[in-house]
Coordinates of C-alpha atoms and ligand atoms in Angstrom, one line a residue:
Chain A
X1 CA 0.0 0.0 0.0
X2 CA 1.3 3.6 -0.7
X3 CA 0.4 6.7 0.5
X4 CA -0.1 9.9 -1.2
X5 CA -1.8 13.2 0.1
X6 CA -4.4 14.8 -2.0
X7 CA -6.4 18.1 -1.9
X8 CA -10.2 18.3 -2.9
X9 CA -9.3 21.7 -4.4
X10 CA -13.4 22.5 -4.1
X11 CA -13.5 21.9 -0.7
X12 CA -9.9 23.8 0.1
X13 CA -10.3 27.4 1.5
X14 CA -6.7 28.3 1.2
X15 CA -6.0 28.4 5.1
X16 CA -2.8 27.0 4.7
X17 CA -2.4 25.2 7.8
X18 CA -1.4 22.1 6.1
X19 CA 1.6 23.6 5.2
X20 CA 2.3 25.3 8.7
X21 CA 1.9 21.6 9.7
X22 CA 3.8 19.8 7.3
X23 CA 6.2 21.7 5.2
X24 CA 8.1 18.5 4.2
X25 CA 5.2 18.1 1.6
X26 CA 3.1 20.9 1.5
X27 CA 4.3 24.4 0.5
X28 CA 1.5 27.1 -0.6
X29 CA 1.6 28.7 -4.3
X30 CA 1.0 32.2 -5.2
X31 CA -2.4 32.6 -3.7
X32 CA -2.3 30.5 -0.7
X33 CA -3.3 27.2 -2.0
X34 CA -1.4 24.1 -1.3
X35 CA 0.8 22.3 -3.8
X36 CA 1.3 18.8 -2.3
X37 CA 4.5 16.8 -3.3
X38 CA 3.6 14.0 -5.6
X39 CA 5.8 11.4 -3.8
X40 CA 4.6 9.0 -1.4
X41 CA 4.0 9.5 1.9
X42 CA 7.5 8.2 4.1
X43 CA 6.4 6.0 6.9
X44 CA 8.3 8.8 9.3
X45 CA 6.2 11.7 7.9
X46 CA 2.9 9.7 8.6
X47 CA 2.0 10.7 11.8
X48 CA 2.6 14.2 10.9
X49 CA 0.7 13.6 7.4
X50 CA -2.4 12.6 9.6
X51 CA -2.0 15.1 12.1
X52 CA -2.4 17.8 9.0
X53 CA -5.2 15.7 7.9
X54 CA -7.0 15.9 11.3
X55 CA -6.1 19.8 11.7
X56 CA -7.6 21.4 7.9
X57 CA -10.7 23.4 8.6
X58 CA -12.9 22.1 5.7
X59 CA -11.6 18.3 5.5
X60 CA -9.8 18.9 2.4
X61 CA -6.5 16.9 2.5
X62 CA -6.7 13.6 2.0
X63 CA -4.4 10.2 2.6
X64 CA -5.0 8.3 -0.7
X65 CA -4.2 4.9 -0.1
X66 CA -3.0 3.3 -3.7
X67 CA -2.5 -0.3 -3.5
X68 CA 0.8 -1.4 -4.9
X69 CA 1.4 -4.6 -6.8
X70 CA 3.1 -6.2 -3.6
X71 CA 0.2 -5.1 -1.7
Chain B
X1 CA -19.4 23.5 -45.4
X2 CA -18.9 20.0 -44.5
X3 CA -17.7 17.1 -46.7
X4 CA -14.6 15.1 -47.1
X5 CA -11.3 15.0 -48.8
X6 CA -12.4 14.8 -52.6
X7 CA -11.7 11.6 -53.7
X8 CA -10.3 9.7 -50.7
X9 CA -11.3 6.2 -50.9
X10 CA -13.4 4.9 -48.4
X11 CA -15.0 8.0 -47.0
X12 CA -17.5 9.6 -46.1
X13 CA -19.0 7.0 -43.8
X14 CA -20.5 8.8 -40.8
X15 CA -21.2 12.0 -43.4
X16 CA -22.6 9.5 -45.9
X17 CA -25.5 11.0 -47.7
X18 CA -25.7 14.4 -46.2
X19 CA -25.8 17.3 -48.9
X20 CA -25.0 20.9 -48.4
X21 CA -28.6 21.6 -48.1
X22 CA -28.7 21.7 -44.3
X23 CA -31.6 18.8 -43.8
X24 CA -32.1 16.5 -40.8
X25 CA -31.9 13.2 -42.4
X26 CA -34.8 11.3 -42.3
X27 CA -34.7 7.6 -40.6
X28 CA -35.6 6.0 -44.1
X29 CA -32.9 7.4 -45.6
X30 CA -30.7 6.9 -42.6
X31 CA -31.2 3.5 -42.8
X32 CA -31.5 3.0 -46.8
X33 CA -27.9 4.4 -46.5
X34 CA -26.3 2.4 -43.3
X35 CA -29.3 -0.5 -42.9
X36 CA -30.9 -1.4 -40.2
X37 CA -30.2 -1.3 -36.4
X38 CA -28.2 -4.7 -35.8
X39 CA -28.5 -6.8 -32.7
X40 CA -25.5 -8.0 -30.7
X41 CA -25.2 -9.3 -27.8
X42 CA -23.5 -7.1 -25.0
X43 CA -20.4 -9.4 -25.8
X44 CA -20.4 -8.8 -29.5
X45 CA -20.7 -5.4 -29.0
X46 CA -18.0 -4.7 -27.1
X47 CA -16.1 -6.9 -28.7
X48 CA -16.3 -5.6 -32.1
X49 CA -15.5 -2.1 -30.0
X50 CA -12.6 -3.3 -28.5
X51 CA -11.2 -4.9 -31.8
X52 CA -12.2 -1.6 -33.8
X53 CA -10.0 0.7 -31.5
X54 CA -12.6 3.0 -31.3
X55 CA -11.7 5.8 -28.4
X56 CA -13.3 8.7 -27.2
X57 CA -14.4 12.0 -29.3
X58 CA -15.1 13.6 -27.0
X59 CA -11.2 15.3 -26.1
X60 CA -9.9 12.6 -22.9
X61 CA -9.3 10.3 -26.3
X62 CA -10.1 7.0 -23.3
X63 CA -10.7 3.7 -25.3
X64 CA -14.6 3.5 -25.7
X65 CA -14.6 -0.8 -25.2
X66 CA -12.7 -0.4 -21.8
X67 CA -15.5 2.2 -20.6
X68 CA -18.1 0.1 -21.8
X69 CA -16.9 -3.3 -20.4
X70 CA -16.7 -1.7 -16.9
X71 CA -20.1 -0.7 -16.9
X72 CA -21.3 -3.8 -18.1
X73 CA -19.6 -5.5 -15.2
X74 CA -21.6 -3.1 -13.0
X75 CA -25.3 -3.7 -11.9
X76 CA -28.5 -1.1 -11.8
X77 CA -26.4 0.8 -14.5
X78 CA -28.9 4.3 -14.6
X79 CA -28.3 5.8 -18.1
X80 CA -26.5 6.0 -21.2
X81 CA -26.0 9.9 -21.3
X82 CA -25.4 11.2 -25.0
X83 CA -22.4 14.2 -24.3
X84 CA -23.9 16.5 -27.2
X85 CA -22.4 19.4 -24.8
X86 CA -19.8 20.8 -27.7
X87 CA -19.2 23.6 -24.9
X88 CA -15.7 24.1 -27.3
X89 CA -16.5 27.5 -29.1
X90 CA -14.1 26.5 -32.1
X91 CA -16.3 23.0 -32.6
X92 CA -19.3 22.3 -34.6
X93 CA -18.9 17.9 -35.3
X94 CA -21.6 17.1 -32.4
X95 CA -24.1 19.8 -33.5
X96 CA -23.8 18.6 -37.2
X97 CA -24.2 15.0 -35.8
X98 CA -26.7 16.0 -34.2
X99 CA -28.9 18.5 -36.2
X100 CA -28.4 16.2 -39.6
X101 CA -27.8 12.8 -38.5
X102 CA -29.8 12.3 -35.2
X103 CA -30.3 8.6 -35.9
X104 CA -27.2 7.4 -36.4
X105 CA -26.1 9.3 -32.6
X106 CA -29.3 7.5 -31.3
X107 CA -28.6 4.2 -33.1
X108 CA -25.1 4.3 -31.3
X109 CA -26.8 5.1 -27.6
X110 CA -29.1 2.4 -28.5
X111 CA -26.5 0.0 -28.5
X112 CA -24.6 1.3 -25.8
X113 CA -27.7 1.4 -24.2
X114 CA -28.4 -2.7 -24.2
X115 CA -24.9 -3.7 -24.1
X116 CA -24.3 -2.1 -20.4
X117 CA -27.7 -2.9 -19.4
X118 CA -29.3 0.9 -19.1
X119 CA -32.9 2.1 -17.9
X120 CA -32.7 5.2 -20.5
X121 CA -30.7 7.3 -22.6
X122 CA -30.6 11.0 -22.1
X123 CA -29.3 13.0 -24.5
X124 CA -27.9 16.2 -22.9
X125 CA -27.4 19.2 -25.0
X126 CA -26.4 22.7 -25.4
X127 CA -29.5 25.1 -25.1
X128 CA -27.6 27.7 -27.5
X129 CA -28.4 24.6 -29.6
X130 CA -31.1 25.2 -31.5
X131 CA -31.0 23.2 -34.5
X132 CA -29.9 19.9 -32.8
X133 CA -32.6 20.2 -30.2
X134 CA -35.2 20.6 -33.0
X135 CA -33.8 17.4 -35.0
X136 CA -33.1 15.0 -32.2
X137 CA -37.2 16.0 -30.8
X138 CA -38.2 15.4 -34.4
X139 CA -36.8 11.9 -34.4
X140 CA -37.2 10.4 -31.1
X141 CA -41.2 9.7 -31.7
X142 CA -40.3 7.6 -34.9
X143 CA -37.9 5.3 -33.3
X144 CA -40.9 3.0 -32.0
X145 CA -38.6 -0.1 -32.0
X146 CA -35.5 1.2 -29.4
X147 CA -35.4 -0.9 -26.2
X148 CA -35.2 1.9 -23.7
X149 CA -36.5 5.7 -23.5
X150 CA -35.0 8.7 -24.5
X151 CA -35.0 11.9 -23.1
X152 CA -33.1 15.0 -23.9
X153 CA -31.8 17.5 -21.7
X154 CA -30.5 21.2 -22.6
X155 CA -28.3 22.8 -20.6
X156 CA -26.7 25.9 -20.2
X157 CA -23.4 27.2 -22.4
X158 CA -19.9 27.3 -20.9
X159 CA -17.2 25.8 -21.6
X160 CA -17.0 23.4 -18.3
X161 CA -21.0 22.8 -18.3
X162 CA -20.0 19.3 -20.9
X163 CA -17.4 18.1 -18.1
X164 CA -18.2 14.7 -17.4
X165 CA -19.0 15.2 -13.5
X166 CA -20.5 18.4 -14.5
X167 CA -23.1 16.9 -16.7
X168 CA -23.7 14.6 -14.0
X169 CA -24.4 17.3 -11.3
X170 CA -26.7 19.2 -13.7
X171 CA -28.7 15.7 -14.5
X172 CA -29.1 15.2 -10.6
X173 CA -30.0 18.7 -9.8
X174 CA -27.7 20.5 -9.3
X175 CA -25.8 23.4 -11.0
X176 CA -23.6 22.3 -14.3
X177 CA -20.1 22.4 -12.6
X178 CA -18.0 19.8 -12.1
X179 CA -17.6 17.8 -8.8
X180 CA -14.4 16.0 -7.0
X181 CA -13.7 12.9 -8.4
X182 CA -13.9 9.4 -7.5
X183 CA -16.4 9.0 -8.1
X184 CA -16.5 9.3 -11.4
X185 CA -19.7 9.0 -13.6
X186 CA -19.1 5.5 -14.3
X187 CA -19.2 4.2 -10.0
X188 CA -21.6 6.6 -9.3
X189 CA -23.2 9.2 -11.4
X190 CA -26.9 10.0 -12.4
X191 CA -29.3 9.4 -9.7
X192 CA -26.3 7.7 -7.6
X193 CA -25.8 4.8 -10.2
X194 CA -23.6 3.8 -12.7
X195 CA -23.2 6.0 -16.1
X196 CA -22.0 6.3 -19.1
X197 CA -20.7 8.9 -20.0
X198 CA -19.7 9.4 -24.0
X199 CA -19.4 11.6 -26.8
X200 CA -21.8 12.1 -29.7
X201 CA -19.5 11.4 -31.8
X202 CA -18.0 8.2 -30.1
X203 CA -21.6 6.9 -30.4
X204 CA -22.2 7.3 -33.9
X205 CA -19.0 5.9 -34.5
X206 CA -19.9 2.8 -32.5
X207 CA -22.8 3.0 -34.7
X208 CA -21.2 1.9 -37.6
X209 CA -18.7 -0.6 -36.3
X210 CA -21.9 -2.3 -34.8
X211 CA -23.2 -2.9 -38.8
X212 CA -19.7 -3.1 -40.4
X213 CA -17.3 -4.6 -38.0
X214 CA -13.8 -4.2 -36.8
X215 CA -12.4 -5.1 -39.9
X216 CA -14.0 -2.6 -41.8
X217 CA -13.3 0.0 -39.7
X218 CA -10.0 -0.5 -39.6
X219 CA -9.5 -0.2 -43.5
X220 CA -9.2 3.4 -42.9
X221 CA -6.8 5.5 -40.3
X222 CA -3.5 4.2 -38.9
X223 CA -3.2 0.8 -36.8
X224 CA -2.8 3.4 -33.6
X225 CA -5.9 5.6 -34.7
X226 CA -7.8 3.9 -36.6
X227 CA -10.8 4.7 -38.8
X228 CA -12.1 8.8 -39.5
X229 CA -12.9 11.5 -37.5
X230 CA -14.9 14.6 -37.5
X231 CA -12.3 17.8 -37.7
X232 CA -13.8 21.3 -37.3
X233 CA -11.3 23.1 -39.8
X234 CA -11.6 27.3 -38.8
X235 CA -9.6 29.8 -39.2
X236 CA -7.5 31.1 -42.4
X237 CA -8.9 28.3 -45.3
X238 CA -11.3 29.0 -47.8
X239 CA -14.1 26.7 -46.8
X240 CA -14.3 26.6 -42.8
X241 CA -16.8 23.6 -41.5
X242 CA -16.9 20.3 -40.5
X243 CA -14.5 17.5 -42.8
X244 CA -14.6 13.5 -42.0
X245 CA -10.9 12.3 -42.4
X246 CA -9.1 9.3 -42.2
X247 CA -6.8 8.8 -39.3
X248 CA -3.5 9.4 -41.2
X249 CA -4.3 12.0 -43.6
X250 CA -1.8 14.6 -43.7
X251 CA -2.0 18.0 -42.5
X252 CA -2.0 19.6 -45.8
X253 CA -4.6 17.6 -47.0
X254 CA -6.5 18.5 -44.0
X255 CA -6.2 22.3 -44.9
X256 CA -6.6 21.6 -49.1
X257 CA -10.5 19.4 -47.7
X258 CA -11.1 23.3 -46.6
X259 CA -10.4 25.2 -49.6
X260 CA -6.6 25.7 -48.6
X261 CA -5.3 28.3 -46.8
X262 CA -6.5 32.0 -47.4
X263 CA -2.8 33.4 -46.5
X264 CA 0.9 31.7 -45.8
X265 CA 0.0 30.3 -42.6
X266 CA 2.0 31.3 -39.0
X267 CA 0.8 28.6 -37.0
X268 CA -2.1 25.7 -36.4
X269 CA -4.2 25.1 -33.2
X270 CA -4.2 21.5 -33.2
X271 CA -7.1 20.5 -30.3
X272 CA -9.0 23.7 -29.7
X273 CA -8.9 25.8 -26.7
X274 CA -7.3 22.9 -24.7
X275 CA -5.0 22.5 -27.4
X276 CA -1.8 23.5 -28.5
X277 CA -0.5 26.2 -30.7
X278 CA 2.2 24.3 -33.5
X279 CA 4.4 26.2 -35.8
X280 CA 3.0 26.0 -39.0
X281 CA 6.8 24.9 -40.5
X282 CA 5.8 21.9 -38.3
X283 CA 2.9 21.6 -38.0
X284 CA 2.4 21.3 -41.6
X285 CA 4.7 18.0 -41.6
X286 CA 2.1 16.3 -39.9
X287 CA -0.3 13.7 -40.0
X288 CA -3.6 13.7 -38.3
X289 CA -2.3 11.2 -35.5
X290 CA -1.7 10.8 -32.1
X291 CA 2.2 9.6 -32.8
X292 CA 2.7 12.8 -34.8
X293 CA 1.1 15.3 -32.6
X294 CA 2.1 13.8 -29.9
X295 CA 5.5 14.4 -31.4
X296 CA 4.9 18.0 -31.3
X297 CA 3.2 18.0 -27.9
X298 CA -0.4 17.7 -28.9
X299 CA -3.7 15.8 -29.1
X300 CA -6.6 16.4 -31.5
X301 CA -8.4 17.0 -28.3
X302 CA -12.2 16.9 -29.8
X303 CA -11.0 17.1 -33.2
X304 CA -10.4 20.9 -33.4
X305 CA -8.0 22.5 -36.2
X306 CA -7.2 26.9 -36.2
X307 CA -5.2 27.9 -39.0
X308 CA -3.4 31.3 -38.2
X309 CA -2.5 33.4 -40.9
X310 CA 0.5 35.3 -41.3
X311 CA -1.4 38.7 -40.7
X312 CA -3.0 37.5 -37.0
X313 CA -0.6 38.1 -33.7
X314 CA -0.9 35.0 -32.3
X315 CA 0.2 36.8 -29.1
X316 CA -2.9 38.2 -28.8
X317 CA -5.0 35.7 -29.7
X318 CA -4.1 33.7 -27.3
X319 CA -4.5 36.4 -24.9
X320 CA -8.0 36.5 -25.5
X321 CA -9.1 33.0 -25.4
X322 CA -6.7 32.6 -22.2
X323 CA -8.4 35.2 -20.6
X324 CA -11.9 33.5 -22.2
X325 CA -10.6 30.5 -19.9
X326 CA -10.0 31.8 -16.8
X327 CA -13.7 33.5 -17.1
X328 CA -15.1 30.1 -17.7
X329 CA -13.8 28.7 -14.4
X330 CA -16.1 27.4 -12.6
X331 CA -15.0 29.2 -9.6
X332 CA -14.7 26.4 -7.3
X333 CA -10.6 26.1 -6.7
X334 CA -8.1 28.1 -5.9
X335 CA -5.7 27.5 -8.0
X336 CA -8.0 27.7 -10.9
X337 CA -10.0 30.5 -10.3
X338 CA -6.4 32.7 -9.4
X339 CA -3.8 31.0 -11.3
X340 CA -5.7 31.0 -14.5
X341 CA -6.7 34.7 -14.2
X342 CA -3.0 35.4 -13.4
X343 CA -1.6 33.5 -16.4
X344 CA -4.4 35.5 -18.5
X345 CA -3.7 38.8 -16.9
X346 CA 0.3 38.1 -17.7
X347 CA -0.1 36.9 -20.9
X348 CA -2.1 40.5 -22.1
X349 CA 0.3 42.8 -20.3
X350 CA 3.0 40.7 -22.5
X351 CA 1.1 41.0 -25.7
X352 CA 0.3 44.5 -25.2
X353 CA 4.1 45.7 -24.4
X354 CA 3.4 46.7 -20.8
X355 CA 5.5 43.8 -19.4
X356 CA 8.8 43.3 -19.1
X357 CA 9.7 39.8 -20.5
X358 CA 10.7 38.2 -17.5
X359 CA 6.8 38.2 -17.3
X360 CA 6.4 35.1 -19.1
X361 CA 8.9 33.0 -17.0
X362 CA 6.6 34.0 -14.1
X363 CA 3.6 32.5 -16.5
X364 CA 5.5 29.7 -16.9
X365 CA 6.0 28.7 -13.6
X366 CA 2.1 29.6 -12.8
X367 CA 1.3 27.2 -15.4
X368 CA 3.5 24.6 -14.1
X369 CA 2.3 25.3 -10.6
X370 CA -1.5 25.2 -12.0
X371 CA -1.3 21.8 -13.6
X372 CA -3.2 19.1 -11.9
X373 CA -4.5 21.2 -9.2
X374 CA -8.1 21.6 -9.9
X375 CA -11.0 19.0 -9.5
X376 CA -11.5 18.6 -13.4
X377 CA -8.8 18.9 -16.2
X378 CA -10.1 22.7 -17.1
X379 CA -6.9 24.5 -15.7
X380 CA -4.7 21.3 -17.2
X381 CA -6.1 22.5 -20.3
X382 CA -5.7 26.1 -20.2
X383 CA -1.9 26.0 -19.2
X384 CA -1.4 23.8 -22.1
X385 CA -2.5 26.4 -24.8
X386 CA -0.8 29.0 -22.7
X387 CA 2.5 27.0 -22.6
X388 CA 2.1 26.3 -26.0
X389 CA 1.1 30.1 -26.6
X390 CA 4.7 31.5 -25.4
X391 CA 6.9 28.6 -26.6
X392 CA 5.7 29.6 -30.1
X393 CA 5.0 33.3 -30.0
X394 CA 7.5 33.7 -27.0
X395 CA 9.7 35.1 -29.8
X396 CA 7.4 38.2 -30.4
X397 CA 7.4 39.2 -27.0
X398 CA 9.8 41.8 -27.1
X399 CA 8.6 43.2 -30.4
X400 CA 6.0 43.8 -28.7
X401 CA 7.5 46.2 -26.0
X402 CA 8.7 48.5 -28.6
X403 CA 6.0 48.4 -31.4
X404 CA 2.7 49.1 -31.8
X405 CA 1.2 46.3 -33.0
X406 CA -1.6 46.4 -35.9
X407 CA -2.4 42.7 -36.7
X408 CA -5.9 41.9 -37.4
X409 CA -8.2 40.2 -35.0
X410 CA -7.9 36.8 -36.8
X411 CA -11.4 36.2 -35.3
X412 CA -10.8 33.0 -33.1
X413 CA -14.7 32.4 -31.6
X414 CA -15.2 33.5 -27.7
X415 CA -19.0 33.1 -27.3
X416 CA -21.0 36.5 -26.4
X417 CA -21.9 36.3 -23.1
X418 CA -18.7 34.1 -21.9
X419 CA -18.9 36.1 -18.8
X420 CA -21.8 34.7 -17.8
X421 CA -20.4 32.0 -15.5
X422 CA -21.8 28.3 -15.5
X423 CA -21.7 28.3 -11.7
X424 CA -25.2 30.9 -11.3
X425 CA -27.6 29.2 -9.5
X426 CA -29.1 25.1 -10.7
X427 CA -32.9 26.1 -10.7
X428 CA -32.6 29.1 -13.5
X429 CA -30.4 27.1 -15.7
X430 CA -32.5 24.2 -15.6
X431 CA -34.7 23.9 -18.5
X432 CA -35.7 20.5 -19.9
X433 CA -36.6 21.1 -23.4
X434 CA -38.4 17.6 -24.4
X435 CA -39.3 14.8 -23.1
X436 CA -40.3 12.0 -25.2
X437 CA -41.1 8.8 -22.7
X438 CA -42.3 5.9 -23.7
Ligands
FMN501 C1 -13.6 21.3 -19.1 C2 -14.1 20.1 -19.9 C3 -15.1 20.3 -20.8 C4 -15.5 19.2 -21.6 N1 -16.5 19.4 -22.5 C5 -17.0 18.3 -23.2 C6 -18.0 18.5 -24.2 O1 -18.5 19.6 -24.4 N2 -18.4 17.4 -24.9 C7 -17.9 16.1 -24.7 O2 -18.3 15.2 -25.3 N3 -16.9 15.9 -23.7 C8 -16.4 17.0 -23.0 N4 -15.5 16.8 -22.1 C9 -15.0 15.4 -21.9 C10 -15.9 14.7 -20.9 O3 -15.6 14.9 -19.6 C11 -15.9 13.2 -21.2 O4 -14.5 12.7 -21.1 C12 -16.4 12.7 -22.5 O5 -17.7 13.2 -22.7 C13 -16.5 11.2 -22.5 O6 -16.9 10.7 -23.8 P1 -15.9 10.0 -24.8 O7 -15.1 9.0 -24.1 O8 -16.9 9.4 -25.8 O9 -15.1 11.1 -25.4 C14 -15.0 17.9 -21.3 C15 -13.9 17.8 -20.4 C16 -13.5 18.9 -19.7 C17 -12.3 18.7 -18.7
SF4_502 S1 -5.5 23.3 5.7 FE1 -7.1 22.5 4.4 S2 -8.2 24.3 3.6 FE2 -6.3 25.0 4.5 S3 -4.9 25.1 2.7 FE3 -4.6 23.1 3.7 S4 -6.1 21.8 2.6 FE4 -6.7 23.9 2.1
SF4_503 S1 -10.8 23.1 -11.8 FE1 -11.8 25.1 -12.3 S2 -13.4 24.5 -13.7 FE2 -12.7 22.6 -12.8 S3 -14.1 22.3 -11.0 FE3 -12.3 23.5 -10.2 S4 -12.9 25.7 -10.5 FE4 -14.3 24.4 -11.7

């Protein structure tokens, strides 16, 4: 299983706490919305990817879980 | 006009028949030309579809046999939904399906219709489409023998209102803008259910590889695109209009089945608005195929050609319909709704000299940023004719700072009232124009 985070860019005010919270994969463009890396999720940054998950106002950043071949 | 290339074997096939008089072909005559509706089985169908290569019209260019099996694996599938949208301003192939040959779209959805086991097909339509809303009411009460109902749908203009997930929202209720996916039409879409979503074109395609097979429809186009397509040819050629081709066909020939250019030729827009600006010295190398455009960077997107003359500033052209893009948002994200006004905003100041050039590396990096980042594919679309925009007309840029420039408007369409956005309020849009249940 891998893990990727994903904004519903309807739902997404633009707060930018996400990126307060987790600037290892989240940095804001021009007009405060979030760009999200497009790498996986590292096991280490998980908690921290949840915790940003758990903190955005409107429930707009998502943990996408993509199954892999190897499961 | 519409027509063919003169003398090309093997075509017309879904323009077989049709005149320049500007008739609604009857359903005699639509079947005295292409016989009558087969029956397959939901196995033949999508078999024959699968073996024909047949893949979407309707611009995501998604194989139509690999939709179709997916929804015939699903149960309680709710509709067949016939995307007669053509919200593209530079397009004209569904309304000509559509207004002419109304039974050949609705022979297609018929089949469609048994093979993945739907209650009804809706036909969902532009309300700015007047002739195809008249032709397709005129022949639903003489098709007595289709297996399921039909109804058809109009729905407001703009360019995101024939977005898959938008048509679905409009068809449930709501306003016609697009929703986050999944799900997509096809796990959940009208009434909660299962949906197909395809083009009018697709359709009337499948039509014909229904009656003639695989085999036939491969004796035209490449082995990678096979068969014709609809092209809506604008711009600088003599004869502007609707021309089937075959997949393969060179770009010249595409121009000389229009009358030929008007003027030497700067450039081609090869896909319409979501397309991509080519050099003419290349573009004209080409063949209509998605190995040689994608060569250059591009897709035939819903099958859109502009020819730019020489006299046009394709700076500012592209000005206009960028900034005809970001107004068509449908003002839901961020990114979107900002980033596309900002990439139109830059992309005037640069044509009109008030910039300095390191503008359009800012632009660039917008549309970079941009990509990807909105619920449907609108801004993926509008960066790509922007990218495309500066990486051919980058050149003129600072010409532009010191001159006055004098081109003529080369007249690219940007419907009237673009700025009236497809996100105003569901109820005042809605406006079902016929109903024909049986
Ligand atoms: C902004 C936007 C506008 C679109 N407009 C149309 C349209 O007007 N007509 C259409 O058939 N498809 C349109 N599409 C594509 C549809 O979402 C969908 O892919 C298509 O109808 C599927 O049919 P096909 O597989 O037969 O092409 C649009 C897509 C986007 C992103
Ligand atoms: S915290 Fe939520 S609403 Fe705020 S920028 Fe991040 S995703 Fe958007
Ligand atoms: S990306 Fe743009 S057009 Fe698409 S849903 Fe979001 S705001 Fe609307």
């Amino acid at each position: 299983m891998s893990r990727r985070l994903r904004v519903n860019p309807i739902a997404c005010e633009g707060h930018g706490l996400c990126a307060e919270l987790l600037p290892e994969l989240i940095r804001l463009d021009d007009w405060g919305y979030p760009i999200i890396e497009p790498t996986e999720v590292a096991p280490e940054l998980l908690g921290l990817a949840r915790r940003a998950v758990d903190a955005c106002p409107t429930l707009a950043l998502l943990i996408e879980e993509i199954p892999t071949r190897d499961g | 006009m519409t027509g063919t290339l003169a003398g090309h074997p093997g075509l017309p096939r879904l323009l077989a028949g049709l005149d320049q008089s500007g008739r609604t072909m009857s359903q005699s005559e639509h079947e005295r030309i292409h016989g009558a509706l087969p029956h397959l089985s939901a196995h033949e169908l999508i078999d024959a579809v699968q073996a024909s290569g047949l893949r979407g019209r309707g611009g995501a260019d998604f194989p139509t046999a690999v939709k179709l099996r997916a929804l015939a694996a699903r149960r309680r599938v709710s509709a067949v939904v016939v995307n007669g949208s053509e919200t593209e301003p530079a397009s004209a192939k569904d309304r000509l399906l559509l207004s002419r040959l109304p039974h050949l779209v609705l022979d297609g959805a018929m089949l469609a219709a048994e093979a993945v086991g739907a209650r009804e097909v809706i036909v969902k339509l532009n309300e700015r489409a007047a002739s195809s809303l008249h032709a397709v009411a005129g022949a639903l009460p003489l098709r007595q023998r289709d297996p399921v109902p039909v109804r058809l749908i109009a729905a407001p203009d703009g360019y995101v209102t024939g977005e898959e997930t938008a048509v679905m929202h409009f068809l449930n209720g709501g306003a016609p803008i697009p929703t986050f996916v999944p799900p997509r039409p096809f796990e959940r879409g009208y009434q909660g259910r299962p949906t197909l979503v395809q083009n009018a074109e697709t359709l009337a395609q499948l039509a014909l590889v229904a009656r003639f097979g695989p085999r036939w429809f491969r004796e035209l186009g490449t082995v990678a695109d096979p068969g014709s397509a609809l092209v809506t040819i604008s711009g600088a050629v003599a004869d502007p209009g609707v021309y089937e081709l075959a997949f393969g066909t060179p770009m010249t020939d595409l121009l000389a089945a229009a009358g030929g250019a008007t003027e030497p030729l700067r450039a081609l827009l090869v896909g319409g608005y979501f397309g991509t600006w080519v050099d003419s010295a290349s573009a004209l190398g080409l063949r209509l195929a998605r190995e040689d455009l994608r060569s250059v960077g591009c897709q035939l997107g819903s099958g859109v050609l502009i020819a730019l003359g020489e006299s046009a500033c394709g700076l500012h052209e592209s000005a206009r319909v960028a900034s005809y893009l970001a107004e068509q948002s449908a003002g839901q994200c961020g990114p979107c709704v900002h980033g596309l006004r900002a990439v139109a905003d830059s992309l005037e100041a640069l044509a009109d000299g008030g910039a300095h050039p390191r503008e359009r590396d800012r632009v660039l990096r917008w549309a970079g940023e941009i990509r990807g980042r909105g619920a449907c594919h609108h801004p993926d679309g509008a960066v790509r004719f922007v990218e495309s925009a500066i990486e051919v007309f980058g050149g003129e840029i600072e010409w532009h700072r010191h001159n006055h420039c004098t081109a003529r408007p080369a007249g690219l369409p940007i419907p009237a009232s673009a700025s009236a956005s497809a996100s105003a309020s569901a109820s005042a849009f809605r406006s079902a124009a016929s109903e024909a249940k049986r």
